[in-house]
JSON list of C-alpha atoms and ligand atoms in Angstrom, two decimals:
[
{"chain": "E", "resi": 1, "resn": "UNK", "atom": "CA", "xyz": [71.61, 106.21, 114.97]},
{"chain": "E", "resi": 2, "resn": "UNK", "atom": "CA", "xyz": [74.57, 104.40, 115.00]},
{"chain": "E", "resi": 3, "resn": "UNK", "atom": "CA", "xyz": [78.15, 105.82, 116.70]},
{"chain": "E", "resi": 4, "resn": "UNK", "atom": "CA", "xyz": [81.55, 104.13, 116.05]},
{"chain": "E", "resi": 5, "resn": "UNK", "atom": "CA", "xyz": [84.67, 106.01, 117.50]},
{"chain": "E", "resi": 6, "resn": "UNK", "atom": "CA", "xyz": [88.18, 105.48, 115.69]},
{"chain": "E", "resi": 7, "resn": "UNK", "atom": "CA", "xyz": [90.27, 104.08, 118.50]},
{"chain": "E", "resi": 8, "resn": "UNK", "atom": "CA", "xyz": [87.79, 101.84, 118.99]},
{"chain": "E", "resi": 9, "resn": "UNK", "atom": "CA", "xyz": [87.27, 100.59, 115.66]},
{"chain": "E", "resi": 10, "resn": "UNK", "atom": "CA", "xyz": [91.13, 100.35, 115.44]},
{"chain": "E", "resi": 11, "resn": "UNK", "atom": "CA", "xyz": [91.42, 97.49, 117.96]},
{"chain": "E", "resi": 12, "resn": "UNK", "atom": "CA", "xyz": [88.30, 95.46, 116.36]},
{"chain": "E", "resi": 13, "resn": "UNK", "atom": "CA", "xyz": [88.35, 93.56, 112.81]},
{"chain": "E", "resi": 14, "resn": "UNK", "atom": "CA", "xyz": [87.83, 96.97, 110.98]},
{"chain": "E", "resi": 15, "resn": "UNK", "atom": "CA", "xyz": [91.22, 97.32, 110.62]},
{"chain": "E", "resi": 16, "resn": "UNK", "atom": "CA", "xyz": [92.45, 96.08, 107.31]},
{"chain": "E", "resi": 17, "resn": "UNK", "atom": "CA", "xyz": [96.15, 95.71, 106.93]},
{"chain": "E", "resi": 18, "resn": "UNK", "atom": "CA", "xyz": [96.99, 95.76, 103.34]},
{"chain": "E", "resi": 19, "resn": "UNK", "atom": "CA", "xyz": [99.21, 92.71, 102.54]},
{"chain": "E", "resi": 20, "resn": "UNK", "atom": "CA", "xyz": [101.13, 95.14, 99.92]},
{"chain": "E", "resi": 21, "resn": "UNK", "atom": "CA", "xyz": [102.59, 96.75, 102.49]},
{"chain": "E", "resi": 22, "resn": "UNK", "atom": "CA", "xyz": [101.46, 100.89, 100.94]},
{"chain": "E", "resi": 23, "resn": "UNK", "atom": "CA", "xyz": [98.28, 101.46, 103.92]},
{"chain": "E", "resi": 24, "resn": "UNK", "atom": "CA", "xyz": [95.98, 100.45, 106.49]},
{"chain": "E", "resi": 25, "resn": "UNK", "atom": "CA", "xyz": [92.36, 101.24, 106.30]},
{"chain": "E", "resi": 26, "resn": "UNK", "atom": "CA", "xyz": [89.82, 101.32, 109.38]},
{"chain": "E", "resi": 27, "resn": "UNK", "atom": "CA", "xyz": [86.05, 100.65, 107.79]},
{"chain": "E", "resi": 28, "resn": "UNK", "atom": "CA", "xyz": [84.32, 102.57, 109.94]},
{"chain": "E", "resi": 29, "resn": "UNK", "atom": "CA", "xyz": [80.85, 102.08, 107.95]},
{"chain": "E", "resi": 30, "resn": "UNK", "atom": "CA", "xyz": [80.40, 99.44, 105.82]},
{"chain": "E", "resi": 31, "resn": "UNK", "atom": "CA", "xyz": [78.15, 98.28, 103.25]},
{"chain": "E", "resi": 32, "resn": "UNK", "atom": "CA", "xyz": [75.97, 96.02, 106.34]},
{"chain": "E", "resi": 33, "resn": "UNK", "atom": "CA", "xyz": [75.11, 99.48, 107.99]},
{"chain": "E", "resi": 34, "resn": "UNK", "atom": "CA", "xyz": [73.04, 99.96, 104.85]},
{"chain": "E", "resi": 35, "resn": "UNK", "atom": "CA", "xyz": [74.01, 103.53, 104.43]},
{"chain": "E", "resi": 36, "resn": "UNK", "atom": "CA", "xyz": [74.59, 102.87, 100.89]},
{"chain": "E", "resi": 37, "resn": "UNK", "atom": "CA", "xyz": [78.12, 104.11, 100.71]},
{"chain": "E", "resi": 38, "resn": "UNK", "atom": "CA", "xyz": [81.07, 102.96, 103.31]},
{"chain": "E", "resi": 39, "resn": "UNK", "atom": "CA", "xyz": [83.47, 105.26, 105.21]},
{"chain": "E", "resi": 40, "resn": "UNK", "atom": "CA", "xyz": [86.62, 104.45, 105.83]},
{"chain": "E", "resi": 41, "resn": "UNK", "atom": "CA", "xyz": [90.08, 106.30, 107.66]},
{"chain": "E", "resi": 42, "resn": "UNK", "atom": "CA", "xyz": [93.32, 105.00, 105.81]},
{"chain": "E", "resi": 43, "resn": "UNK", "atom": "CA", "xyz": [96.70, 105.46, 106.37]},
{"chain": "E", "resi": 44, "resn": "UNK", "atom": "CA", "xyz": [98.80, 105.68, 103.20]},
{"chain": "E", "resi": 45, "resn": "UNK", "atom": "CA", "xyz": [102.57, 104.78, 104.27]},
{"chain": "E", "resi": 46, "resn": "UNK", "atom": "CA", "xyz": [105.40, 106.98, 103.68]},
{"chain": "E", "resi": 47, "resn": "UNK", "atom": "CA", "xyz": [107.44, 106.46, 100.63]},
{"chain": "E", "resi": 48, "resn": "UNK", "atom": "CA", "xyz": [104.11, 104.15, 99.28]},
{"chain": "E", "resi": 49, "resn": "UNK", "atom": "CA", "xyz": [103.52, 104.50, 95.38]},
{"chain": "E", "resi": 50, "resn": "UNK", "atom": "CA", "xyz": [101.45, 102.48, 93.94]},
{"chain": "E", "resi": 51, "resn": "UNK", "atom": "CA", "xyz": [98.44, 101.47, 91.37]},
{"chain": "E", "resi": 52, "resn": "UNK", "atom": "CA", "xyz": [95.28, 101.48, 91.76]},
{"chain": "E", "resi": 53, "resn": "UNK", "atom": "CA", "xyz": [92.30, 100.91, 89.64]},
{"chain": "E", "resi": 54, "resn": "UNK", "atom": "CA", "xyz": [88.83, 100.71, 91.46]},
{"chain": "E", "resi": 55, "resn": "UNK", "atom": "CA", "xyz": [86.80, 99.18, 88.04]},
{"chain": "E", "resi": 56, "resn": "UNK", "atom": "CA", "xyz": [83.97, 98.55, 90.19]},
{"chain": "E", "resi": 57, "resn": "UNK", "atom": "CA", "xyz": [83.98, 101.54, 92.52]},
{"chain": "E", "resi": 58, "resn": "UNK", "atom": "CA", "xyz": [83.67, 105.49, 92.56]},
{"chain": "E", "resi": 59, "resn": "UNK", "atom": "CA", "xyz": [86.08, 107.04, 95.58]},
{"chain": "E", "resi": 60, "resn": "UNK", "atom": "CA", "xyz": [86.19, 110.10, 97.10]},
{"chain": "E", "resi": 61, "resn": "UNK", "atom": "CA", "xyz": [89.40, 110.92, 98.93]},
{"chain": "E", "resi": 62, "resn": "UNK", "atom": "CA", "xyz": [89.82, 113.62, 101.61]},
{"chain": "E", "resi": 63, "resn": "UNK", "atom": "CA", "xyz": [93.44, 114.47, 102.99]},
{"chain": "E", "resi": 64, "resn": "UNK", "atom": "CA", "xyz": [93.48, 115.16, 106.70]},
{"chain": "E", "resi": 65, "resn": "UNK", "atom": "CA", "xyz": [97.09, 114.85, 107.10]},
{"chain": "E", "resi": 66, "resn": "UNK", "atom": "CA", "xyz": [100.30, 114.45, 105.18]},
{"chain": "E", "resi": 67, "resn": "UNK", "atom": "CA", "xyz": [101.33, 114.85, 102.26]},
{"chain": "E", "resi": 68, "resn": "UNK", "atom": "CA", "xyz": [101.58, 113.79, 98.25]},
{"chain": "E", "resi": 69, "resn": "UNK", "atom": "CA", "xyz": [100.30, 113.37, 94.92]},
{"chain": "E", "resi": 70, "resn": "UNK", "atom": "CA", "xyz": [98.03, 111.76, 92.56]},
{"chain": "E", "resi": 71, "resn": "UNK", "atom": "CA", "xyz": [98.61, 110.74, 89.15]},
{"chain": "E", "resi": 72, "resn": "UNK", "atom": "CA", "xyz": [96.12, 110.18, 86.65]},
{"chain": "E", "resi": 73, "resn": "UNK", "atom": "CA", "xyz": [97.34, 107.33, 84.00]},
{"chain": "E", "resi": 74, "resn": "UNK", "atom": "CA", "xyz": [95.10, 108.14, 81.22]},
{"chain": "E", "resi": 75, "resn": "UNK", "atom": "CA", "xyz": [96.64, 111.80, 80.95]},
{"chain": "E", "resi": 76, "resn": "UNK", "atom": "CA", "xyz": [99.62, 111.52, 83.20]},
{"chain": "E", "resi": 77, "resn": "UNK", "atom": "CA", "xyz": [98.38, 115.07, 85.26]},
{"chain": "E", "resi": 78, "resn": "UNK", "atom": "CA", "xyz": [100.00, 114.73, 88.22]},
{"chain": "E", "resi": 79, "resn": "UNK", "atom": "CA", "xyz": [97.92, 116.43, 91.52]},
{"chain": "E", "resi": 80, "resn": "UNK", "atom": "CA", "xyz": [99.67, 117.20, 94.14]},
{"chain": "E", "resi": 81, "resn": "UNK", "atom": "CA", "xyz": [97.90, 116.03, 97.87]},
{"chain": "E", "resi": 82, "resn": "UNK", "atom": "CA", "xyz": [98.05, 118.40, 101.26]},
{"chain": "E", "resi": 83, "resn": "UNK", "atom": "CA", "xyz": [95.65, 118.57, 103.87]},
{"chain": "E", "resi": 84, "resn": "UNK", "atom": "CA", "xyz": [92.41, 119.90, 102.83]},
{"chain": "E", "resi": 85, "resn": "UNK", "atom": "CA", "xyz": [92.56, 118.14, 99.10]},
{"chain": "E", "resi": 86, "resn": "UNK", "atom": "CA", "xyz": [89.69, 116.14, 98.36]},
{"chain": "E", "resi": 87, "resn": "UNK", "atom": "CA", "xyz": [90.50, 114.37, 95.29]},
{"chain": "E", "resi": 88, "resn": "UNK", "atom": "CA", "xyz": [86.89, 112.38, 93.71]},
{"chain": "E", "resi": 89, "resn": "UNK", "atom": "CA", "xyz": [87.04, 109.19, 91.01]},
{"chain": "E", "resi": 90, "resn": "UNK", "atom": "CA", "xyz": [84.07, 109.80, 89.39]},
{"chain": "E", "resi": 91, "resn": "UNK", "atom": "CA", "xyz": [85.09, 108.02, 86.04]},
{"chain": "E", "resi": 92, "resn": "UNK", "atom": "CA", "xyz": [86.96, 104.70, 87.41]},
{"chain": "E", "resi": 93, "resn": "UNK", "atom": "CA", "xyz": [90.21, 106.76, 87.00]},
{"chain": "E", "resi": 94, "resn": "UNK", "atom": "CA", "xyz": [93.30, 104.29, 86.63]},
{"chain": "E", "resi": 95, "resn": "UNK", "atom": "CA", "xyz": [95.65, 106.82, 88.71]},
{"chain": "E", "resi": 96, "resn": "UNK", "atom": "CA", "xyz": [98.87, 106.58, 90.99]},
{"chain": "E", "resi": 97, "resn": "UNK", "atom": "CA", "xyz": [99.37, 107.02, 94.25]},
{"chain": "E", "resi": 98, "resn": "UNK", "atom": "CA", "xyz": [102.30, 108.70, 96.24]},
{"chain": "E", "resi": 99, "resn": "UNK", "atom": "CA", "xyz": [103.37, 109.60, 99.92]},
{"chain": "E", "resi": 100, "resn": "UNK", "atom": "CA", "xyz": [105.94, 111.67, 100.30]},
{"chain": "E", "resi": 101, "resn": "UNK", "atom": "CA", "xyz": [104.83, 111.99, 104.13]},
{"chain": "E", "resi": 102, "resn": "UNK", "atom": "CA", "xyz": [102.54, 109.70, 106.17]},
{"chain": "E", "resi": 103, "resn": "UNK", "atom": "CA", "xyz": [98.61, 110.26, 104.94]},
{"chain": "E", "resi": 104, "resn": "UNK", "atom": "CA", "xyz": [95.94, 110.18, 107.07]},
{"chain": "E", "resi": 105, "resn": "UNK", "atom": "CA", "xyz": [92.85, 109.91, 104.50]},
{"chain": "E", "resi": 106, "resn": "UNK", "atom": "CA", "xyz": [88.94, 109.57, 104.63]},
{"chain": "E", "resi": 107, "resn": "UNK", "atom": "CA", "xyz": [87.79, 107.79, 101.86]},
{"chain": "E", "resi": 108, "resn": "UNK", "atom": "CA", "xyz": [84.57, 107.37, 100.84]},
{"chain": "E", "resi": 109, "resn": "UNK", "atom": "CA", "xyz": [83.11, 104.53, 98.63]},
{"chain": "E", "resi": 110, "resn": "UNK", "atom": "CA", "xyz": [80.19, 103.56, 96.11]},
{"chain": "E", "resi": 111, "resn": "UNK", "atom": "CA", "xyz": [78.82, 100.85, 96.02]},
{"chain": "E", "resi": 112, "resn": "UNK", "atom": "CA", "xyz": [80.11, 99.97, 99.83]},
{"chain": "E", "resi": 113, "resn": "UNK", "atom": "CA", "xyz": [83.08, 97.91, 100.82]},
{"chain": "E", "resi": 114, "resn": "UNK", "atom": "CA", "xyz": [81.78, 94.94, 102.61]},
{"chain": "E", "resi": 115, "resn": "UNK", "atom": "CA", "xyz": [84.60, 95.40, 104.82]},
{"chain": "E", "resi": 116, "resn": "UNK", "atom": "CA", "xyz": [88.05, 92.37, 103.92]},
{"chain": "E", "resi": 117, "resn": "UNK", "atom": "CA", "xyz": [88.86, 94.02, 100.66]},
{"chain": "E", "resi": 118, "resn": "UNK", "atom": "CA", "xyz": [92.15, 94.48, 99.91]},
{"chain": "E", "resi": 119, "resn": "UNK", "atom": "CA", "xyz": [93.22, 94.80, 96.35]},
{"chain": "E", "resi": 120, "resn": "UNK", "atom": "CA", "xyz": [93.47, 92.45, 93.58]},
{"chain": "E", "resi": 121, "resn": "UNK", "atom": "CA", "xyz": [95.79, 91.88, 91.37]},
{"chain": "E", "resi": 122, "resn": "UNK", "atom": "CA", "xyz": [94.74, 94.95, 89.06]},
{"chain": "E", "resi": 123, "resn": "UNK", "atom": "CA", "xyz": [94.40, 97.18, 91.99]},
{"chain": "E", "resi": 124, "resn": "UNK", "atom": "CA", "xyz": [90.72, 96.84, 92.00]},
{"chain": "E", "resi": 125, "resn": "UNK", "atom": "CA", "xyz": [88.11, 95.41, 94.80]},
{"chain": "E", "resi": 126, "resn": "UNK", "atom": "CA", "xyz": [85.76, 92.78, 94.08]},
{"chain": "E", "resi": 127, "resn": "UNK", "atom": "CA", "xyz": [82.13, 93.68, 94.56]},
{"chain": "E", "resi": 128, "resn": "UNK", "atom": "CA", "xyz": [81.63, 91.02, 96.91]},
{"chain": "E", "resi": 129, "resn": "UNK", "atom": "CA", "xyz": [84.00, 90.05, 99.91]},
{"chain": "E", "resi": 130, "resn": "UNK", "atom": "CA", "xyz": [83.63, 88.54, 103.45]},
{"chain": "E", "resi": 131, "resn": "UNK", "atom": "CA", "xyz": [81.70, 91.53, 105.65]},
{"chain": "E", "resi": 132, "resn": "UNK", "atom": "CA", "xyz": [82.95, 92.70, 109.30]},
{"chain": "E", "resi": 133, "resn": "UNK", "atom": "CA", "xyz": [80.48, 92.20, 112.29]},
{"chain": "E", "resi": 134, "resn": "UNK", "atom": "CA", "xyz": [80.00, 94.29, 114.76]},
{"chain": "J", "resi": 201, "resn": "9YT", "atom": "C1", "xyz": [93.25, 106.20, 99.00]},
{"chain": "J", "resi": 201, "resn": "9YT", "atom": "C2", "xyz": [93.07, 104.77, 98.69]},
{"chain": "J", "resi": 201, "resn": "9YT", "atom": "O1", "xyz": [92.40, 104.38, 97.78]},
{"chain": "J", "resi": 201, "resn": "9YT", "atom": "N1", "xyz": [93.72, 103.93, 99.50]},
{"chain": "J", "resi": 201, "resn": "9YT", "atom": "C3", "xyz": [93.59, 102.54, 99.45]},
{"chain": "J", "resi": 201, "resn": "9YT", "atom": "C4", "xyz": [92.70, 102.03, 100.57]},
{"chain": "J", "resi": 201, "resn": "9YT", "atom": "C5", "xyz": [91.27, 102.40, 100.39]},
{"chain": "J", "resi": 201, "resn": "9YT", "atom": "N2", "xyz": [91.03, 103.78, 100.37]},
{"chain": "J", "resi": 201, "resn": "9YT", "atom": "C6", "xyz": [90.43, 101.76, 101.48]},
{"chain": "J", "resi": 201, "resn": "9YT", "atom": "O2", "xyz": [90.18, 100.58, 101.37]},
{"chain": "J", "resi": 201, "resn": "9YT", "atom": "O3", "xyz": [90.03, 102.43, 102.40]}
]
């Protein structure tokens, strides 16, 4: 069994700061733990709205705190986000996202994140980046 605790992941390298400036993400379980799927606890910032398109990923996002919405592009439904909204990219959705307050999120991905990825350029993450020890 393996046991990680928040705080302490907080203080190590499994906090990514997005150079974008819309979240932070701690990678609490990463694609080394062999789990096959990571786990991580992200921050979205308030007033962040932004693009994202994960081309090489499914998500699954839970909302423990906060609040805001979701856009898909294809369609342009808009969903709104409270705690207790678990919002699931099973097709690659191209989609938008807004804080209107401070979100604390769990996110879950597949394939896992090594653990450095922060988005590219399309608002995507590679399948391959450099992995977090420890
Ligand atoms: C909700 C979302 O996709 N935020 C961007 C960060 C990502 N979830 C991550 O790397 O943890």
């Amino acid at each position: 069994m393996i046991v990680r605790n928040l705080e302490d992941a907080e203080k190590g390298n499994r906090r990514i700061v997005s150079p974008d400036g819309n979240w932070e993400s701690t990678r609490m379980l990463l694609k080394g733990d062999k789990m096959g799927f990571s786990f991580h606890i992200t921050t979205i910032y308030a007033g962040a709205d932004f693009g994202i398109h994960y081309q090489n990923h499914l998500e699954s996002v839970y909302c423990i705190s906060g609040e805001g919405e979701v856009e898909t592009v294809e369609d342009g439904v808009v969903h709104p986000i409270k705690p207790g909204t678990l919002y699931i990219l099973d097709k690659n959705d191209k989609h938008i996202l807004r804080a209107f307050k401070e979100m604390k999120m769990a996110c879950v991905f597949n394939p896992p994140l090594s653990g450095k990825e922060v988005h590219n350029a399309e608002g995507a993450y590679e399948l391959e980046a450099e992995a977090v020890e420890g």
